[in-house]
Coordinates of C-alpha atoms in Angstrom, one line a residue:
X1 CA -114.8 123.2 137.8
X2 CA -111.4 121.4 137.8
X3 CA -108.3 122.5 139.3
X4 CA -104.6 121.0 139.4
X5 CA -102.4 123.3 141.2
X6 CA -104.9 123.9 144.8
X7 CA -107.2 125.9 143.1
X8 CA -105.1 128.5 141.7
X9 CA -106.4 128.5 138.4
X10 CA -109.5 126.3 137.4
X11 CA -110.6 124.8 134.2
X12 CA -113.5 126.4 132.4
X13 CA -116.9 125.5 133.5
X14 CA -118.2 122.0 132.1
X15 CA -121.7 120.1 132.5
X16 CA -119.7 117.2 132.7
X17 CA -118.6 115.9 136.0
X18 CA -115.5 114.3 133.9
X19 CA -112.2 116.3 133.0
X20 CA -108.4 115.3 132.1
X21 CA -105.9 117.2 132.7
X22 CA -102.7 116.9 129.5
X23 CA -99.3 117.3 129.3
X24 CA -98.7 117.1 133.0
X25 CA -95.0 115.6 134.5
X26 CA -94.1 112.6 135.5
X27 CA -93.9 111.4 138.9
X28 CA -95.1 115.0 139.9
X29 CA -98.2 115.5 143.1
X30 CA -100.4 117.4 142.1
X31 CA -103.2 119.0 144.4
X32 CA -106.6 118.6 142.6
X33 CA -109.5 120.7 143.8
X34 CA -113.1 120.2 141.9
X35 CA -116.5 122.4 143.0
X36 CA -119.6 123.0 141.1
X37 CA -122.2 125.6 140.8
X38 CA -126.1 125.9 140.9
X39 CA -128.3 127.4 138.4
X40 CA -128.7 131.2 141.3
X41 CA -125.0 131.1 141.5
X42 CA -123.8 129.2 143.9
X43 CA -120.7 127.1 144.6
X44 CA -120.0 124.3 146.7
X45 CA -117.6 123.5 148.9
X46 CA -114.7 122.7 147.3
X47 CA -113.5 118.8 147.2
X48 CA -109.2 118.8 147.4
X49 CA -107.3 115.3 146.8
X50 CA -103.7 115.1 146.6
X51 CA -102.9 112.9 143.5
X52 CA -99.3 111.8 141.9
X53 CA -98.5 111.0 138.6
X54 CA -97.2 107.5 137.8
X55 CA -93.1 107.5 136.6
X56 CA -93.0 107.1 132.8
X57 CA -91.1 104.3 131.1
X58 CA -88.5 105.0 128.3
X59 CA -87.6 102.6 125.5
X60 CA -84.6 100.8 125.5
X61 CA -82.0 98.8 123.2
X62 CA -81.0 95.7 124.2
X63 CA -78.7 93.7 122.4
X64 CA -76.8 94.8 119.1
X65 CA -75.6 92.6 117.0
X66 CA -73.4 93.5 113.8
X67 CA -72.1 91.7 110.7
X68 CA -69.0 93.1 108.8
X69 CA -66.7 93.2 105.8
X70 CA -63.8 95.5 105.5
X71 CA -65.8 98.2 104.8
X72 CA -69.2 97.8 105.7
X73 CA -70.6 97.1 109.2
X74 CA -74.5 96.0 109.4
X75 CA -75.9 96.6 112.6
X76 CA -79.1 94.7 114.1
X77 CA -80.8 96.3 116.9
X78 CA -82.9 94.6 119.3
X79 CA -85.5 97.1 121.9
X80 CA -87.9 97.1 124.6
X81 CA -91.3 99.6 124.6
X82 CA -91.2 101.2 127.4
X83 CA -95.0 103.3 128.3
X84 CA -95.5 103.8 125.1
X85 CA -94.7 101.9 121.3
X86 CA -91.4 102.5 119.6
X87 CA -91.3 104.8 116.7
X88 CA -87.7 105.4 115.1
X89 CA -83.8 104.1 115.7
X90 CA -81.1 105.8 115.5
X91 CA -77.7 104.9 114.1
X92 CA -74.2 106.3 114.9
X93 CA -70.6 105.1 113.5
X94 CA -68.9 108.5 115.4
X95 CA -69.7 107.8 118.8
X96 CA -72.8 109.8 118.5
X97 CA -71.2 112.6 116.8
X98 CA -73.5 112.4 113.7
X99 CA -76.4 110.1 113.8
X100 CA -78.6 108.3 110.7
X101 CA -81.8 109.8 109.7
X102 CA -84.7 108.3 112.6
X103 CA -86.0 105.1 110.2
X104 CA -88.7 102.3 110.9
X105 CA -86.4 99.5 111.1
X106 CA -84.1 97.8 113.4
X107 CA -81.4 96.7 111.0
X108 CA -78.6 99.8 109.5
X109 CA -75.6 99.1 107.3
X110 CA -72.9 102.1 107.1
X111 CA -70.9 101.3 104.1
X112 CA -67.6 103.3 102.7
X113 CA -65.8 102.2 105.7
X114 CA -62.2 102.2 105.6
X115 CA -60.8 98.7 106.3
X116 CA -59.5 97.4 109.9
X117 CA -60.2 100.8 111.5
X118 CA -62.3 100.6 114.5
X119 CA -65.5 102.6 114.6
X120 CA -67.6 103.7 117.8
X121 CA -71.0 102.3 117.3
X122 CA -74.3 103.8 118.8
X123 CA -77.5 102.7 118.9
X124 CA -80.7 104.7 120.5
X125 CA -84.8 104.4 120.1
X126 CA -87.2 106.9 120.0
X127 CA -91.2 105.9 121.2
X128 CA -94.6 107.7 120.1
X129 CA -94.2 110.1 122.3
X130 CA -90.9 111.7 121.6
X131 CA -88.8 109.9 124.3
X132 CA -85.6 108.7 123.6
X133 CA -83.5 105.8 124.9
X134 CA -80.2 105.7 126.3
X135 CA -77.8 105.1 123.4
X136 CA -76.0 101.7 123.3
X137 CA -72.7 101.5 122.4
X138 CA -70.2 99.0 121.0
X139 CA -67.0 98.8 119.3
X140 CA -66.5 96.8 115.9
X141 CA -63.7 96.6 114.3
X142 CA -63.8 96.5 109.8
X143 CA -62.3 93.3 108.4
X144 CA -58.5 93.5 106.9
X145 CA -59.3 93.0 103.0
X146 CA -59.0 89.9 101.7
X147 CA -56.4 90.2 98.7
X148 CA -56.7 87.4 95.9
X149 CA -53.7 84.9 95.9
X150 CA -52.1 82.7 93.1
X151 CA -50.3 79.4 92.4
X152 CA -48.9 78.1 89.0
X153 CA -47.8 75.3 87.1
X154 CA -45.3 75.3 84.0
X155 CA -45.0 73.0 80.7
X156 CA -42.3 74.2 78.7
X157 CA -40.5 73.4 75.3
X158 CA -37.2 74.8 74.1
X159 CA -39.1 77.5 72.6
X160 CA -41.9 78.3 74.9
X161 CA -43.3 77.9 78.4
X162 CA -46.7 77.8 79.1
X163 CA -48.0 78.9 82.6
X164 CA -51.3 77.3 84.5
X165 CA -52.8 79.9 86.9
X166 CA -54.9 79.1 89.9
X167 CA -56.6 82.1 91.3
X168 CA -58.1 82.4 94.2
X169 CA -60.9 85.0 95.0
X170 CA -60.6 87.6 98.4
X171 CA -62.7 90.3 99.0
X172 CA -62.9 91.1 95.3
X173 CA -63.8 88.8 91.9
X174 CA -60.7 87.9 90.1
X175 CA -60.4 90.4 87.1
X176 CA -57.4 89.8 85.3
X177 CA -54.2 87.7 85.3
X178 CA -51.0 88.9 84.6
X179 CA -47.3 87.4 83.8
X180 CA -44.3 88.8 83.4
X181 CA -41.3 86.1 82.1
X182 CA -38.5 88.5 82.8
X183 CA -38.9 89.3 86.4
X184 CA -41.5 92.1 86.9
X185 CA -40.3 94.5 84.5
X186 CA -42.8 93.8 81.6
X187 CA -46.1 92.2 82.1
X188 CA -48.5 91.1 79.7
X189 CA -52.3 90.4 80.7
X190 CA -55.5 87.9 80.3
X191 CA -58.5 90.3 81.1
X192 CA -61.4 89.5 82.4
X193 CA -63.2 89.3 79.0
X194 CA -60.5 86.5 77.8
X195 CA -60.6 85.0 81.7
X196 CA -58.1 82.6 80.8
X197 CA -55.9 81.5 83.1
X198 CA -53.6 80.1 81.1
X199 CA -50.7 81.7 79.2
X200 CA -48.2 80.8 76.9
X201 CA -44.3 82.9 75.8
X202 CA -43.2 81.5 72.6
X203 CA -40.3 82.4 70.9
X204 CA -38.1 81.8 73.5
X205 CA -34.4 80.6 73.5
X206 CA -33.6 77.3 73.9
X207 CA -31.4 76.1 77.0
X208 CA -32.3 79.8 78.8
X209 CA -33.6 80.9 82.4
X210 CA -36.4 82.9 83.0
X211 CA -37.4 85.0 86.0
X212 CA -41.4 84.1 85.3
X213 CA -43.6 86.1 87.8
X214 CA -47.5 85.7 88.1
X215 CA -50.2 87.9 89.4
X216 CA -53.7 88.5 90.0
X217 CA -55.9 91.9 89.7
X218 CA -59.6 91.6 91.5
X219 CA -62.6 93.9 90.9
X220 CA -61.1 96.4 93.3
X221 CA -58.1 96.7 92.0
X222 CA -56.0 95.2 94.3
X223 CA -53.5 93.0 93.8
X224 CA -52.5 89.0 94.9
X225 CA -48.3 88.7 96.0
X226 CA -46.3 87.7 92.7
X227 CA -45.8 84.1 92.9
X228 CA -42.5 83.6 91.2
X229 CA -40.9 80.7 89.4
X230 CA -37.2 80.3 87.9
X231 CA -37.9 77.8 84.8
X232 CA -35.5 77.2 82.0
X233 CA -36.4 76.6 78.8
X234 CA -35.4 73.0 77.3
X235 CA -32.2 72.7 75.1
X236 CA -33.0 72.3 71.3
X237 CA -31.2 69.2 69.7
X238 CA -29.7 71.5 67.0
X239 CA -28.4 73.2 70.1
X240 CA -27.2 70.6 71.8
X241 CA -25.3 69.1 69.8
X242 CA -23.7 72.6 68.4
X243 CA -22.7 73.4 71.9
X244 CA -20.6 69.8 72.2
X245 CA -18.1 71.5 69.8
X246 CA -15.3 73.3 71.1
X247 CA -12.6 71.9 68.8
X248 CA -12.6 69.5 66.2
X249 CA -13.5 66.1 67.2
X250 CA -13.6 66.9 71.1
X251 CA -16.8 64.9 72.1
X252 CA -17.1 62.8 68.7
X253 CA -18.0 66.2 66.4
X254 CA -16.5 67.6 63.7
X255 CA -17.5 70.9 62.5
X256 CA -17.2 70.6 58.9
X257 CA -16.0 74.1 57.1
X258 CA -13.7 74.5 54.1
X259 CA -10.8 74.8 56.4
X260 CA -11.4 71.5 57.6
X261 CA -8.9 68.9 55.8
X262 CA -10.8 66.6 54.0
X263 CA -14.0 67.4 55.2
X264 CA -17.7 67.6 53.4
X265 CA -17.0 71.0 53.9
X266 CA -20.6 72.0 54.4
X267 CA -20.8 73.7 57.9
X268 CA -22.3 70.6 59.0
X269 CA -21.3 68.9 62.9
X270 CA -20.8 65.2 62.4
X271 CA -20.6 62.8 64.9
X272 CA -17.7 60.7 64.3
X273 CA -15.8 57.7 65.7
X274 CA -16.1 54.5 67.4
X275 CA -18.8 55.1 70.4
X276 CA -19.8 58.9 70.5
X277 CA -22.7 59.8 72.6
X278 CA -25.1 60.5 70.0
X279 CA -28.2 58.6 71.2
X280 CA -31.7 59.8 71.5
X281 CA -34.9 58.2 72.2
X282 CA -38.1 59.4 70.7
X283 CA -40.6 60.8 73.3
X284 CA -44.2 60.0 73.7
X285 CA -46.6 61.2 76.4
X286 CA -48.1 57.8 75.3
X287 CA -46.0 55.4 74.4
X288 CA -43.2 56.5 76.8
X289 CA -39.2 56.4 75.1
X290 CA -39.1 53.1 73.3
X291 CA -37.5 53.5 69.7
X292 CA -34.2 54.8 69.5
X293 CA -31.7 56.6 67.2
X294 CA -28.8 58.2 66.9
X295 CA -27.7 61.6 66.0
X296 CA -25.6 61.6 62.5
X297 CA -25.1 65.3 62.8
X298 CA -26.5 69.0 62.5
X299 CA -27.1 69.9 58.6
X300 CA -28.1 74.1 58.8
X301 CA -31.2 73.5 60.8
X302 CA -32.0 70.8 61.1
X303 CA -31.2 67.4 63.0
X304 CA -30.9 64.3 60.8
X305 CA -30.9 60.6 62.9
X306 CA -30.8 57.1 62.1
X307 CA -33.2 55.1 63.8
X308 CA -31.9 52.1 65.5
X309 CA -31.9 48.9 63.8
X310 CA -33.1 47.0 66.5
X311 CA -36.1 49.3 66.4
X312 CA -36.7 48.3 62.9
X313 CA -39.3 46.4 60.9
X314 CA -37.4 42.8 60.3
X315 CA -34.1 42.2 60.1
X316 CA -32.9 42.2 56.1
X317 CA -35.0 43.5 53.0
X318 CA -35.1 43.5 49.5
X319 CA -34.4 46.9 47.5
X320 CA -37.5 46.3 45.3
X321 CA -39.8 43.5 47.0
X322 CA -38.2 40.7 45.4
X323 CA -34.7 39.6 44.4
X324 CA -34.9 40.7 41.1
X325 CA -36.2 44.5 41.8
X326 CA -34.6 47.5 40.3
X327 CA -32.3 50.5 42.4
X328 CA -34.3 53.5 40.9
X329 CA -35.5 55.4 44.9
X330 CA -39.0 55.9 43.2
X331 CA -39.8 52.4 42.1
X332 CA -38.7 50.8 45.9
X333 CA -41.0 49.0 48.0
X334 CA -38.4 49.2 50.7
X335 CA -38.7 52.8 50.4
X336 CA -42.9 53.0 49.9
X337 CA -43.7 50.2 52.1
X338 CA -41.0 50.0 54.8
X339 CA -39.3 53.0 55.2
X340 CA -42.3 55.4 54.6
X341 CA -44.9 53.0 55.7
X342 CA -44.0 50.7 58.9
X343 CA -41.4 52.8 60.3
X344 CA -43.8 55.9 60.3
X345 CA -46.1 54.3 61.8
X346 CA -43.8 52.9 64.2
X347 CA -42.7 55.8 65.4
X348 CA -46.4 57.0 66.0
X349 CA -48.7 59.7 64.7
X350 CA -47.1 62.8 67.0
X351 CA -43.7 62.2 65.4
X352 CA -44.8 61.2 62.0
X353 CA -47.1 64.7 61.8
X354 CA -43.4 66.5 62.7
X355 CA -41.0 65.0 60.6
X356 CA -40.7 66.7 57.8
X357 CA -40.7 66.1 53.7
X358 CA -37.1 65.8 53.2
X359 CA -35.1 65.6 49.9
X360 CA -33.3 62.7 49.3
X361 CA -30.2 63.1 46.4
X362 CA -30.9 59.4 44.6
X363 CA -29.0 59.7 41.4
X364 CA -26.8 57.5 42.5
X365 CA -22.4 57.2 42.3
X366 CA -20.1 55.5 40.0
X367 CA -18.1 52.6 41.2
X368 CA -15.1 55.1 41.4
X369 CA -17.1 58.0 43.3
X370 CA -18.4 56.0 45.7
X371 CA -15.7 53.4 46.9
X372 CA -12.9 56.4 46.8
X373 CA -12.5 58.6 49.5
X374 CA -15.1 60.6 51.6
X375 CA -14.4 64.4 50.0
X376 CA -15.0 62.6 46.7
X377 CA -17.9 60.4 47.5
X378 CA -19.5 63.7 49.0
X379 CA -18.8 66.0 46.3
X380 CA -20.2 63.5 43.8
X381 CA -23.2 62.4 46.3
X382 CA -24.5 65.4 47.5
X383 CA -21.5 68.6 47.0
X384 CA -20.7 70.4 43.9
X385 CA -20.8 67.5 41.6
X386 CA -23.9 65.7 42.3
X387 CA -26.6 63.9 40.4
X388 CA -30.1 66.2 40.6
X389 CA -32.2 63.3 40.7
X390 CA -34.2 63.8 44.3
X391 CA -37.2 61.9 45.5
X392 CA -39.4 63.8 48.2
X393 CA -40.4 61.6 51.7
X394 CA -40.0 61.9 55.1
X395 CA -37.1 58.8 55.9
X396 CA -35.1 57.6 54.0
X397 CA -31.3 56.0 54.5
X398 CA -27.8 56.4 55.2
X399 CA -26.2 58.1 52.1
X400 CA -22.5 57.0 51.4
X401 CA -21.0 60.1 52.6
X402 CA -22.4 59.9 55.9
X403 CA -21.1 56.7 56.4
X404 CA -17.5 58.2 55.4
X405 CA -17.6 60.8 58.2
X406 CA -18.8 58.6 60.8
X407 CA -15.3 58.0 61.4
X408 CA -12.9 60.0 62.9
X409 CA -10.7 62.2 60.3
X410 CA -7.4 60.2 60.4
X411 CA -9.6 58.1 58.3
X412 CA -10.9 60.8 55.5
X413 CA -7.7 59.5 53.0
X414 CA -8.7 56.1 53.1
X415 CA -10.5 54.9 50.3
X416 CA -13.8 53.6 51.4
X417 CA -13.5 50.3 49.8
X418 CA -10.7 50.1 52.3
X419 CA -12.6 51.1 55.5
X420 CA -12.4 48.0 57.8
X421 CA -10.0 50.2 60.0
X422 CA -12.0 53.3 60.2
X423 CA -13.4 53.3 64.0
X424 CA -16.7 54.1 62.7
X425 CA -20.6 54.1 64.8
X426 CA -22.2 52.8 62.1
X427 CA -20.5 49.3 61.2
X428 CA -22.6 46.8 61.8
X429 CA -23.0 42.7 62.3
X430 CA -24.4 42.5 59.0
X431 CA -24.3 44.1 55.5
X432 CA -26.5 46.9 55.6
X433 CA -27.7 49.2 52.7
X434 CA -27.3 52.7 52.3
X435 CA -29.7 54.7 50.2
X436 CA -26.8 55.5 47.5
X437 CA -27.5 53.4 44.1
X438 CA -24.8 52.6 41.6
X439 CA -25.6 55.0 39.2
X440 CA -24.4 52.8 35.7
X441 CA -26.9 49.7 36.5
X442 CA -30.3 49.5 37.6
X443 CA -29.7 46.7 39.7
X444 CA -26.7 47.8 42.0
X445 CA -26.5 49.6 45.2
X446 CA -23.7 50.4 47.9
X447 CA -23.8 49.1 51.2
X448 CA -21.6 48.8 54.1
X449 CA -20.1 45.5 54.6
X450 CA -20.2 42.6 57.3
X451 CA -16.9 40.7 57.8
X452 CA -16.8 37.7 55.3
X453 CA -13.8 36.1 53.4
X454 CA -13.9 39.0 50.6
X455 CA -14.5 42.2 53.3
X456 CA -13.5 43.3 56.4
X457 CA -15.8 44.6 58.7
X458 CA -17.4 48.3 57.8
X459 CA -16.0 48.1 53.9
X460 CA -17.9 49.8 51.5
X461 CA -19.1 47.3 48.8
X462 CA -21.2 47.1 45.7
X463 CA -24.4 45.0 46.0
X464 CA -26.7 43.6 44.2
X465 CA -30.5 43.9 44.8
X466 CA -31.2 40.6 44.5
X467 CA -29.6 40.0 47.8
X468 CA -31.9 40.3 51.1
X469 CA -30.0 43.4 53.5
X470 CA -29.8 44.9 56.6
X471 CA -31.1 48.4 56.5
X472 CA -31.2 52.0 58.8
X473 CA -33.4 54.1 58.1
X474 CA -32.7 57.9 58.2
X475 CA -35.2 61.1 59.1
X476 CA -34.7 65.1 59.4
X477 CA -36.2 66.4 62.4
X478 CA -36.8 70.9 62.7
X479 CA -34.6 72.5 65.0
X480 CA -37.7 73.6 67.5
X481 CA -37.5 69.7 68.9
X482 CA -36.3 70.0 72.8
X483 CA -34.5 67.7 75.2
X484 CA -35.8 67.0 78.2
X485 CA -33.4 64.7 79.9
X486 CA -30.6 62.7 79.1
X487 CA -26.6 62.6 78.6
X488 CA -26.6 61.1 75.6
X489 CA -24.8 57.6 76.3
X490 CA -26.8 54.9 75.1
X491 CA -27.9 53.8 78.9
X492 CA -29.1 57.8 78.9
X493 CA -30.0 58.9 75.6
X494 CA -31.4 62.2 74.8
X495 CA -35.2 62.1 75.4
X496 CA -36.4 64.1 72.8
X497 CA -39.5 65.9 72.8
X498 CA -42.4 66.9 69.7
X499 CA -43.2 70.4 69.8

């Protein structure tokens, strides 16, 4: 028999001299009494001992280590056995408040967290036998979220600017872009499905400020700071040279309505005079600003410019090829081979693809028409009067009228068989041909005189073909092409641009 508490109460009777007594407390004496019995009856004496129970060991965390975002903390727990195995941890975010369901592993991630708030971490253990540790606390503080940021670039024509994102990534995957040309108050967006960075406003006026803002949405819908830029759109040539008039012949343009005196008449602006600053230089990414020209004038809209003679092919031609050639447009190798051949491809593949087919008026004057004065070399040239006969190409040459209104209008009476006074751009060194043929032989054309014993300098003459010229070609260009530097002057043409 087996007793714990001095023989007060005694365990049932056993044959075995062995007996454990459960459930007892820790670091507790207890008095322990045993005795035994014979088969008539009899007990023994009873043997006491005084016996104390060893202190029992609770687990117990020691380190915790944690990992965050801005709303998530992940918390790694690190614990010591104490008598007996551990079992289950614990996880609080409330200061113990509420705790996480008791779970095998050492590692808990809260998530839903609300970002840079600070949350009161606890960490406890539990062993086999129920006992719990002391809870270990820290304090951790969520992240601030990341937002996404964005940079930009601009290209722009005098019709469109095109904008080159750079988005970079926060807490969230960049989603969509989004630009607004106009300062904020209307956006347009690149999704996520397009997840282009790259967008483009056409339609745009020439010469014009915008307020461009850019910005980027991420996968949590929150959004980068608007990057802004002020970028104005380049100035059209048409435009250019339209805003250069404010009365007539004030910067070297005449506007020519019907009210005009003398004038074509034709709502065309005309440079006139002896030096206007009409130059332009044709641009190339590649090939830089090399060939030059000069701006005859504004026709509806459109541009139309004579390319420098000192960017040309040689320095005189025949009409035909040889000295005997015909003046019929079609049949012209100067036209075929020169004009539409070597000066195209002089001026490169990106311009040649943007000049346009232009109609060129090639019937031709009468001696009269064409060496009287400008209103009636135009009207019989290209006005009311005119020959139909037209040739389709993309250059072609100076047409006898032009010439005439290259000079200022004190000029317009003269007949231009007498224009060796008239202060005009276009004289040159030598006797140069203009696209006009004499319309009663096949071998005659008009061209612009060089001083000699017969001429001045800059009259208009009759020619023959079989005499090597001087020649300046002559092209259209659409009123979308854009300046992008320049005053004008020949040391600082306008650098014109392809669109």
């Amino acid at each position: 028999y087996f007793s714990k508490d001095d023989g007060a109460t005694w365990s049932e009777a056993q044959t075995s001299g062995e007996y454990t007594f459960t459930n007892l407390m820790d670091t507790t004496t207890y008095k322990i009494k045993v005795k035994v019995s014979d088969t008539e009856g009899y007990y023994s004496l009873e043997y006491a001992k005084t016996i104390a129970t060893s202190t029992y060991i609770n687990p117990s965390i020691t380190t915790v280590t944690n990992t965050k975002n801005y709303n998530s903390i992940t918390l790694t727990a690190t614990a010591s056995k104490g008598t007996n195995n551990i079992s289950k941890y614990y996880f609080s975010k409330d200061n113990g408040s509420t705790w996480s369901e008791g779970q095998t592993s050492n590692e808990y991630t809260f998530t839903g967290l609300n970002e840079n708030t600070e949350y009161n971490i606890k960490v406890k253990v539990e062993d086999t036998n129920g006992r719990m540790s002391n809870p270990y606390s820290l304090d951790v503080t969520t992240n601030t979220y990341r937002v996404p940021s964005v940079s930009a670039t601009t290209t722009k024509t005098g019709s469109s600017i095109t904008i080159s994102s750079t988005g970079t990534a926060g807490d969230g995957n960049i989603a969509k872009y989004m630009y607004s040309k106009d300062g904020g108050s209307n956006w347009v967006t690149n999704s996520s499905a397009e997840m282009s960075n790259s967008y483009t406003f056409s339609g745009l006026t020439s010469g014009t400020s915008y307020n461009i803002k850019i910005k980027v949405v991420d996968s949590n819908n929150r959004e980068s700071s608007v990057y802004s830029l002020s970028v104005t759109t380049n100035t059209t040539l048409v435009t250019k040279v339209k805003s250069l008039y404010t009365s007539q012949g004030s910067n070297g343009i005449y506007y020519h309505t019907t009210s005009l005196a003398n004038s074509a008449g034709d709502n065309s602006y005309r440079f006139a005079g002896e030096n206007p600053n009409n130059y332009v230089c044709f641009y190339t990414s590649s090939g830089g600003c090399s060939i030059q020209g000069r701006i005859i004038g504004v026709f509806g809209n459109q541009v139309k410019l004579r390319i420098e003679r000192s960017m040309t092919i040689g320095i005189s031609v025949y009409w035909s090829g040889t000295a005997k050639g015909s003046n019929i447009w079609s049949e012209s190798t100067l036209n075929k081979e020169t004009l539409n051949g070597k000066i195209l491809d002089l001026l490169g593949d990106s311009w040649k693809n943007v000049i346009p087919i232009n109609t060129w008026y090639v019937g031709g004057l009468t001696r009269e028409n064409g060496l009287g004065t400008p209103k009636n070399a135009y009207n019989y040239e290209l006005g009311s009067n005119k020959n139909n006969t037209t040739y389709q190409a993309k250059v072609g040459m100076v047409y006898v009228s032009e010439y005439a209104y290259s000079a200022t209008s004190s000029h317009w009476t003269k007949n231009l068989s007498d224009y060796g006074s008239a202060d005009s751009w276009m004289k040159a060194s030598d006797t140069v041909t203009l696209l006009t043929r004499l319309s009663t032989d096949n071998q005659s054309i008009f061209a612009i005189s060089k001083l000699d014993p017969d001429y001045a300098k800059g009259d208009l003459k009759v020619e023959t073909t079989s005499v090597s010229l001087g020649f300046s070609p002559t092209i259209v260009l659409p009123s979308t092409i854009s300046i992008i530097e320049g005053e004008g002057t020949k040391t600082s043409p306008y650098k014109i641009n392809v669109e």
